[in-house]
Amino acid sequence: MTLRRRRVNRVATISVHTSPLDQPGTGDAGGMNVYIVEVAKRLAELGIEVEIFTRQTARDLPPVAELAPGVLVRHVTAGPYEELDRADLPGQLCGFLSGVLRTEAMYDPGHYDVIHSHYWLSGQVGWLAKERWGVPLVHTMHTMAKVKNALLAAGDKPEPGIRVLGEEQVVDVADRLVANTAAEAQELIELYDAPTDRVAVVNPGVNLKVFQPASKGAARHRLDLPQDAHVLLFVGRIQPLKAPDVLLKAAARMIEHDPALRSRLIVACVGGPSGNGLARPALLTDLAAELGISDIVRLAPPAPQDELADWYRAADMTVVPSYNESFGLVALESQACGTPVVAASVGGLRTAVRDGLSGLLVDGHDPDTWARALARLVDRPGWLDFLSANAVRHAVGFGWSETAARLAEVYAGAMAQRQWAPVAVNS
């Protein structure tokens, strides 16, 4: 039987623990925020309205805010008007669910065609909402506890059992599971027993209008960086998972091997403390002093996209030493600006970076290994130019419009399958 696909008119997007209005790079705001915002805007351009439900973290936030034409952000009261640690959020899910259900109750039945939840906490809310509304649940993990626990940074805390159980429950009930890469899809199938026919691979994208090549010299001038410097860039939340300490230790090794490099080397880190990194907010400052490289380390707060694009353009290479990434949007943004990436050979970074073509993939997290990889590029500007040209070619294959179009297909398929699902009849 051929499933007849209804048009998708309105999506309820659920993002409990972080708002799409938050600045990525600090707190719990990161690549997931970028994903939700960019996808919502592109879906709206396709004529699909998106309403994003997120927890209200301040009393003065409006109940509803327009993010873009066709995209609304609904602030749901659940718990105190303040940022909460993710470990405290499971206790607020009932209140959050109540707010979501009250919103839907204001409309005629069938107001939302599909629910798309992001991260396991949102999946728990989506699970109950889909049963109440009779619509399919599409879920994106973004990160998975079982994967993170297998690849922990030194001193990092494992994800708790409640999250593992919560993820398993969401996998069981979701009509579709969206994986960022084929490797993530395989992890869902092998680690969570996800049925293969319910897993769809949809690559994230990059905003090619913002992140594009432009003058390196002009970017360095705006950021007050020396024109002749070797700039190594880290962008992201400062936490053990992202491993910015690996970059600082590698830079120290580079100077040990070549003391003359100190006068021209700059390590720029753009981001703020997050997660387990909140326990040591001065980690990078302290580490730089301990390594004797405070003079070459430049720390900058999270930046809006236009300024972030300048940081990428100003850098010789962007360094992504994470212990795990479901995709690695930073790597894609950097390449779109023409800056090669040196990344850990883990997770989605193996898709986001073309090893030897748009950047380099490094096995493990040994600072000496990273120092050698970075020094090879610093010493070979011709190779950097080659990688730079191919980085742009690689990145233009990942546009958010393509991501949204593919997600719309996933939504329609889930709706069609639910429409034709057999109904049990009691005898």
Tab-separated table of C-alpha atoms in Angstrom:
chain	number	residue	atom	x	y	z
A	1	MET	CA	0.000	0.000	0.000
A	2	THR	CA	1.301	3.461	-0.890
A	3	LEU	CA	1.073	5.851	2.024
A	4	ARG	CA	-0.596	9.127	1.161
A	5	ARG	CA	1.379	11.994	2.655
A	6	ARG	CA	-0.518	14.923	4.133
A	7	ARG	CA	1.028	18.352	4.010
A	8	VAL	CA	2.822	19.460	7.169
A	9	ASN	CA	1.378	22.795	8.284
A	10	ARG	CA	2.552	23.285	11.856
A	11	VAL	CA	5.294	21.752	13.997
A	12	ALA	CA	5.525	21.853	17.790
A	13	THR	CA	9.246	21.955	18.556
A	14	ILE	CA	10.202	21.145	22.139
A	15	SER	CA	13.451	22.365	23.690
A	16	VAL	CA	13.085	22.165	27.446
A	17	HIS	CA	16.535	22.954	28.778
A	18	THR	CA	17.812	25.651	26.453
A	19	SER	CA	16.104	28.465	24.579
A	20	PRO	CA	16.721	29.206	20.901
A	21	LEU	CA	16.945	32.850	21.964
A	22	ASP	CA	20.041	32.177	24.106
A	23	GLN	CA	23.524	33.061	22.851
A	24	PRO	CA	25.346	29.846	21.810
A	25	GLY	CA	28.687	29.233	23.469
A	26	THR	CA	27.846	29.490	27.146
A	27	GLY	CA	25.586	27.831	29.690
A	28	ASP	CA	23.670	25.031	27.990
A	29	ALA	CA	23.422	26.919	24.703
A	30	GLY	CA	25.401	25.430	21.856
A	31	GLY	CA	25.026	23.709	18.528
A	32	MET	CA	21.527	22.485	19.375
A	33	ASN	CA	20.355	26.087	19.693
A	34	VAL	CA	21.795	26.919	16.281
A	35	TYR	CA	20.158	23.812	14.817
A	36	ILE	CA	16.702	24.638	16.185
A	37	VAL	CA	16.832	28.282	15.086
A	38	GLU	CA	18.133	27.647	11.582
A	39	VAL	CA	15.803	24.723	10.890
A	40	ALA	CA	12.768	26.650	12.180
A	41	LYS	CA	13.512	29.597	9.898
A	42	ARG	CA	13.968	27.371	6.852
A	43	LEU	CA	10.809	25.384	7.604
A	44	ALA	CA	8.899	28.674	7.804
A	45	GLU	CA	10.274	29.589	4.393
A	46	LEU	CA	8.730	26.327	3.142
A	47	GLY	CA	5.353	27.438	4.516
A	48	ILE	CA	5.528	25.291	7.660
A	49	GLU	CA	4.806	27.192	10.876
A	50	VAL	CA	6.969	26.348	13.872
A	51	GLU	CA	6.170	26.928	17.536
A	52	ILE	CA	9.105	26.327	19.882
A	53	PHE	CA	8.347	25.468	23.522
A	54	THR	CA	11.122	26.220	26.009
A	55	ARG	CA	11.311	26.760	29.768
A	56	GLN	CA	10.912	30.321	31.039
A	57	THR	CA	14.086	31.248	32.920
A	58	ALA	CA	13.308	34.893	33.763
A	59	ARG	CA	10.136	36.573	35.001
A	60	ASP	CA	10.299	39.391	32.429
A	61	LEU	CA	10.353	37.112	29.385
A	62	PRO	CA	7.192	37.463	27.258
A	63	PRO	CA	4.896	34.425	27.057
A	64	VAL	CA	5.343	34.406	23.285
A	65	ALA	CA	8.130	35.912	21.177
A	66	GLU	CA	8.442	35.972	17.389
A	67	LEU	CA	11.815	34.587	16.363
A	68	ALA	CA	11.136	35.087	12.650
A	69	PRO	CA	8.074	35.246	10.403
A	70	GLY	CA	6.273	31.952	10.920
A	71	VAL	CA	8.353	31.023	14.000
A	72	LEU	CA	7.125	31.590	17.578
A	73	VAL	CA	8.956	30.888	20.833
A	74	ARG	CA	6.635	30.002	23.731
A	75	HIS	CA	8.078	30.418	27.227
A	76	VAL	CA	6.570	27.794	29.516
A	77	THR	CA	6.527	28.305	33.284
A	78	ALA	CA	8.055	25.246	34.936
A	79	GLY	CA	9.936	25.734	38.173
A	80	PRO	CA	11.741	28.880	39.336
A	81	TYR	CA	12.482	31.774	36.988
A	82	GLU	CA	16.190	31.028	36.790
A	83	GLU	CA	18.681	28.826	35.007
A	84	LEU	CA	18.648	25.310	36.443
A	85	ASP	CA	21.250	22.610	36.244
A	86	ARG	CA	20.131	19.901	33.858
A	87	ALA	CA	20.224	17.434	36.751
A	88	ASP	CA	17.370	19.406	38.361
A	89	LEU	CA	15.189	19.599	35.265
A	90	PRO	CA	13.541	16.128	35.368
A	91	GLY	CA	11.589	17.353	38.397
A	92	GLN	CA	10.137	20.194	36.316
A	93	LEU	CA	8.924	18.103	33.370
A	94	CYS	CA	5.386	17.678	34.716
A	95	GLY	CA	4.977	21.442	35.001
A	96	PHE	CA	6.457	21.933	31.560
A	97	LEU	CA	4.178	19.302	30.010
A	98	SER	CA	1.166	20.938	31.639
A	99	GLY	CA	2.050	24.257	30.019
A	100	VAL	CA	2.489	22.637	26.605
A	101	LEU	CA	-0.852	20.855	26.846
A	102	ARG	CA	-2.648	24.017	27.971
A	103	THR	CA	-1.362	25.840	24.909
A	104	GLU	CA	-2.659	23.179	22.539
A	105	ALA	CA	-6.013	23.132	24.345
A	106	MET	CA	-6.605	26.740	23.275
A	107	TYR	CA	-6.961	25.609	19.662
A	108	ASP	CA	-9.198	23.269	17.703
A	109	PRO	CA	-8.060	19.612	17.674
A	110	GLY	CA	-5.291	18.916	15.204
A	111	HIS	CA	-3.564	22.298	15.623
A	112	TYR	CA	-0.119	20.666	15.510
A	113	ASP	CA	0.699	18.074	12.852
A	114	VAL	CA	3.882	16.714	14.373
A	115	ILE	CA	6.092	17.119	17.446
A	116	HIS	CA	9.861	17.456	17.074
A	117	SER	CA	11.687	17.111	20.385
A	118	HIS	CA	15.359	17.877	20.962
A	119	TYR	CA	17.446	16.144	23.662
A	120	TRP	CA	16.080	13.455	25.959
A	121	LEU	CA	14.327	15.799	28.419
A	122	SER	CA	12.246	17.208	25.589
A	123	GLY	CA	11.622	13.697	24.323
A	124	GLN	CA	9.948	12.808	27.613
A	125	VAL	CA	7.535	15.721	27.169
A	126	GLY	CA	7.016	14.878	23.502
A	127	TRP	CA	6.189	11.268	24.413
A	128	LEU	CA	3.213	12.273	26.552
A	129	ALA	CA	2.081	15.107	24.272
A	130	LYS	CA	1.976	12.826	21.238
A	131	GLU	CA	-0.283	10.401	23.077
A	132	ARG	CA	-2.647	13.229	24.049
A	133	TRP	CA	-2.700	14.882	20.625
A	134	GLY	CA	-2.580	11.758	18.462
A	135	VAL	CA	0.288	13.043	16.327
A	136	PRO	CA	3.711	11.535	15.549
A	137	LEU	CA	6.810	12.275	17.599
A	138	VAL	CA	10.079	12.974	15.787
A	139	HIS	CA	13.097	13.096	18.084
A	140	THR	CA	16.687	14.255	17.714
A	141	MET	CA	19.109	13.156	20.427
A	142	HIS	CA	21.945	15.616	19.689
A	143	THR	CA	24.056	13.741	22.231
A	144	MET	CA	23.604	10.300	23.789
A	145	ALA	CA	24.520	9.235	27.296
A	146	LYS	CA	25.860	5.828	26.289
A	147	VAL	CA	28.169	7.391	23.729
A	148	LYS	CA	29.350	10.154	26.070
A	149	ASN	CA	30.033	7.692	28.887
A	150	ALA	CA	32.174	5.569	26.584
A	151	LEU	CA	34.291	8.604	25.617
A	152	LEU	CA	34.646	10.563	28.862
A	153	ALA	CA	37.313	13.199	29.260
A	154	ALA	CA	39.674	12.799	32.222
A	155	GLY	CA	37.914	13.986	35.360
A	156	ASP	CA	34.546	14.365	33.643
A	157	LYS	CA	31.412	12.949	35.264
A	158	PRO	CA	29.468	10.170	33.546
A	159	GLU	CA	25.880	10.796	32.546
A	160	PRO	CA	23.432	9.466	35.161
A	161	GLY	CA	21.332	6.345	34.845
A	162	ILE	CA	18.107	8.384	34.748
A	163	ARG	CA	19.236	9.893	31.456
A	164	VAL	CA	20.120	6.495	29.984
A	165	LEU	CA	16.683	5.167	30.920
A	166	GLY	CA	14.983	8.310	29.624
A	167	GLU	CA	16.741	8.005	26.281
A	168	GLU	CA	15.803	4.343	25.979
A	169	GLN	CA	12.155	5.235	26.616
A	170	VAL	CA	12.181	7.972	23.969
A	171	VAL	CA	13.730	5.611	21.432
A	172	ASP	CA	10.960	3.098	22.138
A	173	VAL	CA	8.107	5.576	21.583
A	174	ALA	CA	9.379	7.946	18.883
A	175	ASP	CA	7.847	7.544	15.433
A	176	ARG	CA	11.080	8.780	13.854
A	177	LEU	CA	14.597	9.275	15.227
A	178	VAL	CA	16.671	11.844	13.379
A	179	ALA	CA	20.422	11.133	13.348
A	180	ASN	CA	22.912	13.756	12.241
A	181	THR	CA	25.146	11.226	10.501
A	182	ALA	CA	25.152	7.599	9.412
A	183	ALA	CA	27.522	6.867	12.307
A	184	GLU	CA	25.027	8.296	14.808
A	185	ALA	CA	22.261	6.254	13.205
A	186	GLN	CA	24.345	3.135	13.752
A	187	GLU	CA	24.860	4.091	17.412
A	188	LEU	CA	21.096	4.429	17.870
A	189	ILE	CA	20.576	0.994	16.359
A	190	GLU	CA	23.422	-0.796	18.146
A	191	LEU	CA	23.356	0.896	21.565
A	192	TYR	CA	19.628	1.642	21.909
A	193	ASP	CA	18.051	-1.101	19.756
A	194	ALA	CA	16.326	1.508	17.587
A	195	PRO	CA	14.381	-0.100	14.699
A	196	THR	CA	16.219	0.686	11.460
A	197	ASP	CA	13.028	1.747	9.680
A	198	ARG	CA	12.449	4.506	12.250
A	199	VAL	CA	15.921	6.064	11.989
A	200	ALA	CA	16.467	8.809	9.411
A	201	VAL	CA	19.812	10.467	8.661
A	202	VAL	CA	19.561	14.233	8.180
A	203	ASN	CA	22.817	16.192	8.102
A	204	PRO	CA	22.799	19.566	9.867
A	205	GLY	CA	23.815	22.590	7.847
A	206	VAL	CA	25.562	25.930	7.948
A	207	ASN	CA	24.330	29.464	7.296
A	208	LEU	CA	26.185	30.108	4.055
A	209	LYS	CA	25.082	33.748	3.941
A	210	VAL	CA	26.844	34.519	7.228
A	211	PHE	CA	29.705	32.048	7.149
A	212	GLN	CA	31.573	32.675	3.909
A	213	PRO	CA	35.127	33.627	2.925
A	214	ALA	CA	36.220	37.242	3.319
A	215	SER	CA	39.428	39.150	3.981
A	216	LYS	CA	41.584	37.595	6.708
A	217	GLY	CA	43.449	40.865	7.117
A	218	ALA	CA	40.287	42.879	7.644
A	219	ALA	CA	38.983	40.341	10.168
A	220	ARG	CA	42.252	40.482	12.114
A	221	HIS	CA	42.147	44.258	12.108
A	222	ARG	CA	38.602	44.262	13.549
A	223	LEU	CA	39.615	41.757	16.234
A	224	ASP	CA	42.923	43.483	17.004
A	225	LEU	CA	45.018	40.470	16.001
A	226	PRO	CA	48.520	40.840	14.488
A	227	GLN	CA	48.566	40.386	10.733
A	228	ASP	CA	51.608	38.078	10.821
A	229	ALA	CA	50.435	35.833	13.674
A	230	HIS	CA	49.754	32.102	13.546
A	231	VAL	CA	46.241	32.025	15.014
A	232	LEU	CA	44.831	28.767	16.413
A	233	LEU	CA	41.137	29.099	17.230
A	234	PHE	CA	38.854	27.221	19.610
A	235	VAL	CA	35.116	27.990	19.549
A	236	GLY	CA	32.649	26.418	21.955
A	237	ARG	CA	31.582	25.906	25.516
A	238	ILE	CA	34.416	25.593	28.023
A	239	GLN	CA	33.897	22.145	29.507
A	240	PRO	CA	35.838	18.864	29.652
A	241	LEU	CA	33.851	17.307	26.784
A	242	LYS	CA	35.041	20.014	24.372
A	243	ALA	CA	38.678	19.599	25.524
A	244	PRO	CA	40.035	23.138	25.066
A	245	ASP	CA	42.814	22.120	27.478
A	246	VAL	CA	44.190	19.829	24.756
A	247	LEU	CA	44.733	22.845	22.504
A	248	LEU	CA	46.511	24.850	25.228
A	249	LYS	CA	48.755	21.918	26.128
A	250	ALA	CA	49.525	21.305	22.442
A	251	ALA	CA	50.448	24.980	21.972
A	252	ALA	CA	52.808	24.763	24.942
A	253	ARG	CA	54.462	21.711	23.373
A	254	MET	CA	54.827	23.568	20.067
A	255	ILE	CA	56.703	26.388	21.795
A	256	GLU	CA	58.892	23.925	23.679
A	257	HIS	CA	59.940	22.381	20.363
A	258	ASP	CA	60.319	25.739	18.620
A	259	PRO	CA	60.837	28.666	21.063
A	260	ALA	CA	60.907	31.175	18.179
A	261	LEU	CA	57.225	30.381	17.565
A	262	ARG	CA	56.187	32.158	20.773
A	263	SER	CA	56.499	35.620	19.211
A	264	ARG	CA	53.931	34.790	16.510
A	265	LEU	CA	51.604	32.146	17.988
A	266	ILE	CA	48.163	33.123	19.316
A	267	VAL	CA	45.658	30.703	20.831
A	268	ALA	CA	42.195	32.275	20.748
A	269	CYS	CA	39.325	30.675	22.681
A	270	VAL	CA	35.811	32.018	22.072
A	271	GLY	CA	33.173	30.725	24.479
A	272	GLY	CA	32.071	30.489	28.084
A	273	PRO	CA	32.002	27.861	30.847
A	274	SER	CA	29.253	25.264	30.693
A	275	GLY	CA	28.197	21.969	32.253
A	276	ASN	CA	30.925	20.453	34.387
A	277	GLY	CA	33.121	23.374	33.334
A	278	LEU	CA	31.121	25.661	35.643
A	279	ALA	CA	32.964	24.116	38.584
A	280	ARG	CA	36.186	25.740	37.278
A	281	PRO	CA	35.206	28.910	35.415
A	282	ALA	CA	38.838	30.114	35.357
A	283	LEU	CA	40.154	26.810	34.006
A	284	LEU	CA	41.764	28.179	30.837
A	285	THR	CA	43.264	31.221	32.584
A	286	ASP	CA	44.760	28.997	35.284
A	287	LEU	CA	45.964	26.399	32.794
A	288	ALA	CA	47.612	29.004	30.578
A	289	ALA	CA	49.494	30.372	33.598
A	290	GLU	CA	50.510	26.874	34.679
A	291	LEU	CA	51.839	26.115	31.178
A	292	GLY	CA	53.622	29.449	30.941
A	293	ILE	CA	51.699	30.585	27.853
A	294	SER	CA	49.426	33.309	29.261
A	295	ASP	CA	51.056	35.773	26.870
A	296	ILE	CA	49.817	33.907	23.785
A	297	VAL	CA	46.317	32.939	24.979
A	298	ARG	CA	43.427	35.242	24.195
A	299	LEU	CA	40.036	34.501	25.767
A	300	ALA	CA	36.861	36.020	24.328
A	301	PRO	CA	33.205	35.663	25.352
A	302	PRO	CA	30.619	33.943	23.143
A	303	ALA	CA	30.044	35.963	19.993
A	304	PRO	CA	27.042	36.542	17.716
A	305	GLN	CA	27.263	34.964	14.289
A	306	ASP	CA	28.614	37.965	12.388
A	307	GLU	CA	31.469	38.417	14.854
A	308	LEU	CA	32.029	34.670	15.061
A	309	ALA	CA	32.510	34.570	11.296
A	310	ASP	CA	35.294	37.142	11.718
A	311	TRP	CA	37.021	34.910	14.266
A	312	TYR	CA	36.955	32.017	11.792
A	313	ARG	CA	38.303	34.189	8.963
A	314	ALA	CA	41.053	35.597	11.181
A	315	ALA	CA	42.300	32.139	12.186
A	316	ASP	CA	44.794	29.982	10.329
A	317	MET	CA	42.971	26.912	11.559
A	318	THR	CA	40.115	26.040	13.910
A	319	VAL	CA	40.861	23.323	16.446
A	320	VAL	CA	38.067	20.980	17.602
A	321	PRO	CA	39.565	18.457	20.055
A	322	SER	CA	36.218	17.261	21.516
A	323	TYR	CA	35.874	13.826	23.051
A	324	ASN	CA	32.585	13.442	21.207
A	325	GLU	CA	30.440	15.455	18.800
A	326	SER	CA	27.179	14.327	17.244
A	327	PHE	CA	28.121	16.495	14.272
A	328	GLY	CA	30.305	19.529	14.949
A	329	LEU	CA	28.710	22.723	13.635
A	330	VAL	CA	31.789	24.747	14.581
A	331	ALA	CA	33.844	22.693	12.154
A	332	LEU	CA	31.368	23.333	9.359
A	333	GLU	CA	31.101	27.063	10.056
A	334	SER	CA	34.871	27.413	10.034
A	335	GLN	CA	35.245	25.597	6.726
A	336	ALA	CA	32.499	27.705	5.158
A	337	CYS	CA	34.659	30.746	6.001
A	338	GLY	CA	37.642	29.133	4.290
A	339	THR	CA	39.476	28.132	7.464
A	340	PRO	CA	40.645	24.502	7.691
A	341	VAL	CA	39.819	22.432	10.765
A	342	VAL	CA	41.975	20.156	12.877
A	343	ALA	CA	39.519	17.933	14.710
A	344	ALA	CA	39.371	14.826	16.824
A	345	SER	CA	38.492	11.753	14.803
A	346	VAL	CA	35.259	11.090	16.691
A	347	GLY	CA	31.520	10.997	16.016
A	348	GLY	CA	30.085	13.430	13.511
A	349	LEU	CA	33.412	15.221	13.040
A	350	ARG	CA	34.348	12.420	10.668
A	351	THR	CA	31.517	13.643	8.440
A	352	ALA	CA	31.898	17.368	9.058
A	353	VAL	CA	35.615	17.321	8.129
A	354	ARG	CA	37.146	15.673	5.042
A	355	ASP	CA	40.442	14.342	6.360
A	356	GLY	CA	43.352	15.550	4.241
A	357	LEU	CA	41.074	17.628	2.044
A	358	SER	CA	39.266	20.248	4.159
A	359	GLY	CA	41.235	19.676	7.343
A	360	LEU	CA	42.872	17.000	9.462
A	361	LEU	CA	41.446	14.381	11.812
A	362	VAL	CA	43.570	13.448	14.823
A	363	ASP	CA	43.306	10.184	16.736
A	364	GLY	CA	43.230	10.461	20.517
A	365	HIS	CA	43.833	13.470	22.749
A	366	ASP	CA	47.539	13.307	23.485
A	367	PRO	CA	48.893	16.904	23.426
A	368	ASP	CA	52.134	15.814	21.724
A	369	THR	CA	50.167	14.240	18.870
A	370	TRP	CA	48.108	17.405	18.489
A	371	ALA	CA	51.205	19.592	18.656
A	372	ARG	CA	52.768	17.685	15.773
A	373	ALA	CA	49.607	17.942	13.657
A	374	LEU	CA	49.248	21.687	14.258
A	375	ALA	CA	52.948	22.364	13.697
A	376	ARG	CA	52.855	20.595	10.331
A	377	LEU	CA	50.218	23.036	9.122
A	378	VAL	CA	51.938	26.080	10.613
A	379	ASP	CA	55.147	25.093	8.821
A	380	ARG	CA	53.447	24.481	5.467
A	381	PRO	CA	51.413	27.540	4.382
A	382	GLY	CA	50.930	26.040	0.926
A	383	TRP	CA	49.146	23.068	2.466
A	384	LEU	CA	46.986	25.440	4.489
A	385	ASP	CA	45.994	27.219	1.270
A	386	PHE	CA	45.075	23.878	-0.325
A	387	LEU	CA	42.942	22.875	2.669
A	388	SER	CA	41.334	26.316	2.780
A	389	ALA	CA	40.096	26.133	-0.805
A	390	ASN	CA	38.719	22.649	-0.330
A	391	ALA	CA	37.158	23.559	3.033
A	392	VAL	CA	34.836	26.008	1.289
A	393	ARG	CA	33.919	23.463	-1.403
A	394	HIS	CA	33.139	20.892	1.275
A	395	ALA	CA	31.029	23.215	3.439
A	396	VAL	CA	28.777	24.497	0.645
A	397	GLY	CA	27.332	20.997	0.408
A	398	PHE	CA	25.698	21.496	3.812
A	399	GLY	CA	22.976	24.146	3.675
A	400	TRP	CA	20.202	24.564	6.240
A	401	SER	CA	17.610	24.702	3.455
A	402	GLU	CA	18.501	21.138	2.489
A	403	THR	CA	18.299	20.098	6.137
A	404	ALA	CA	14.825	21.609	6.528
A	405	ALA	CA	13.558	20.086	3.287
A	406	ARG	CA	14.729	16.653	4.386
A	407	LEU	CA	13.130	17.096	7.815
A	408	ALA	CA	9.845	18.065	6.162
A	409	GLU	CA	9.988	14.733	4.320
A	410	VAL	CA	10.620	12.911	7.601
A	411	TYR	CA	7.645	14.670	9.212
A	412	ALA	CA	5.358	13.824	6.302
A	413	GLY	CA	6.459	10.192	6.342
A	414	ALA	CA	5.802	9.889	10.076
A	415	MET	CA	2.368	11.469	9.657
A	416	ALA	CA	1.463	9.127	6.813
A	417	GLN	CA	2.582	6.035	8.689
A	418	ARG	CA	0.591	7.038	11.770
A	419	GLN	CA	-2.475	7.700	9.641
A	420	TRP	CA	-2.363	4.171	8.227
A	421	ALA	CA	-1.278	2.376	11.387
A	422	PRO	CA	-3.599	-0.531	12.252
A	423	VAL	CA	-5.983	0.064	15.118
A	424	ALA	CA	-6.412	-2.714	17.682
A	425	VAL	CA	-10.035	-3.820	18.131
A	426	ASN	CA	-11.131	-5.581	21.297
A	427	SER	CA	-13.246	-8.638	20.629
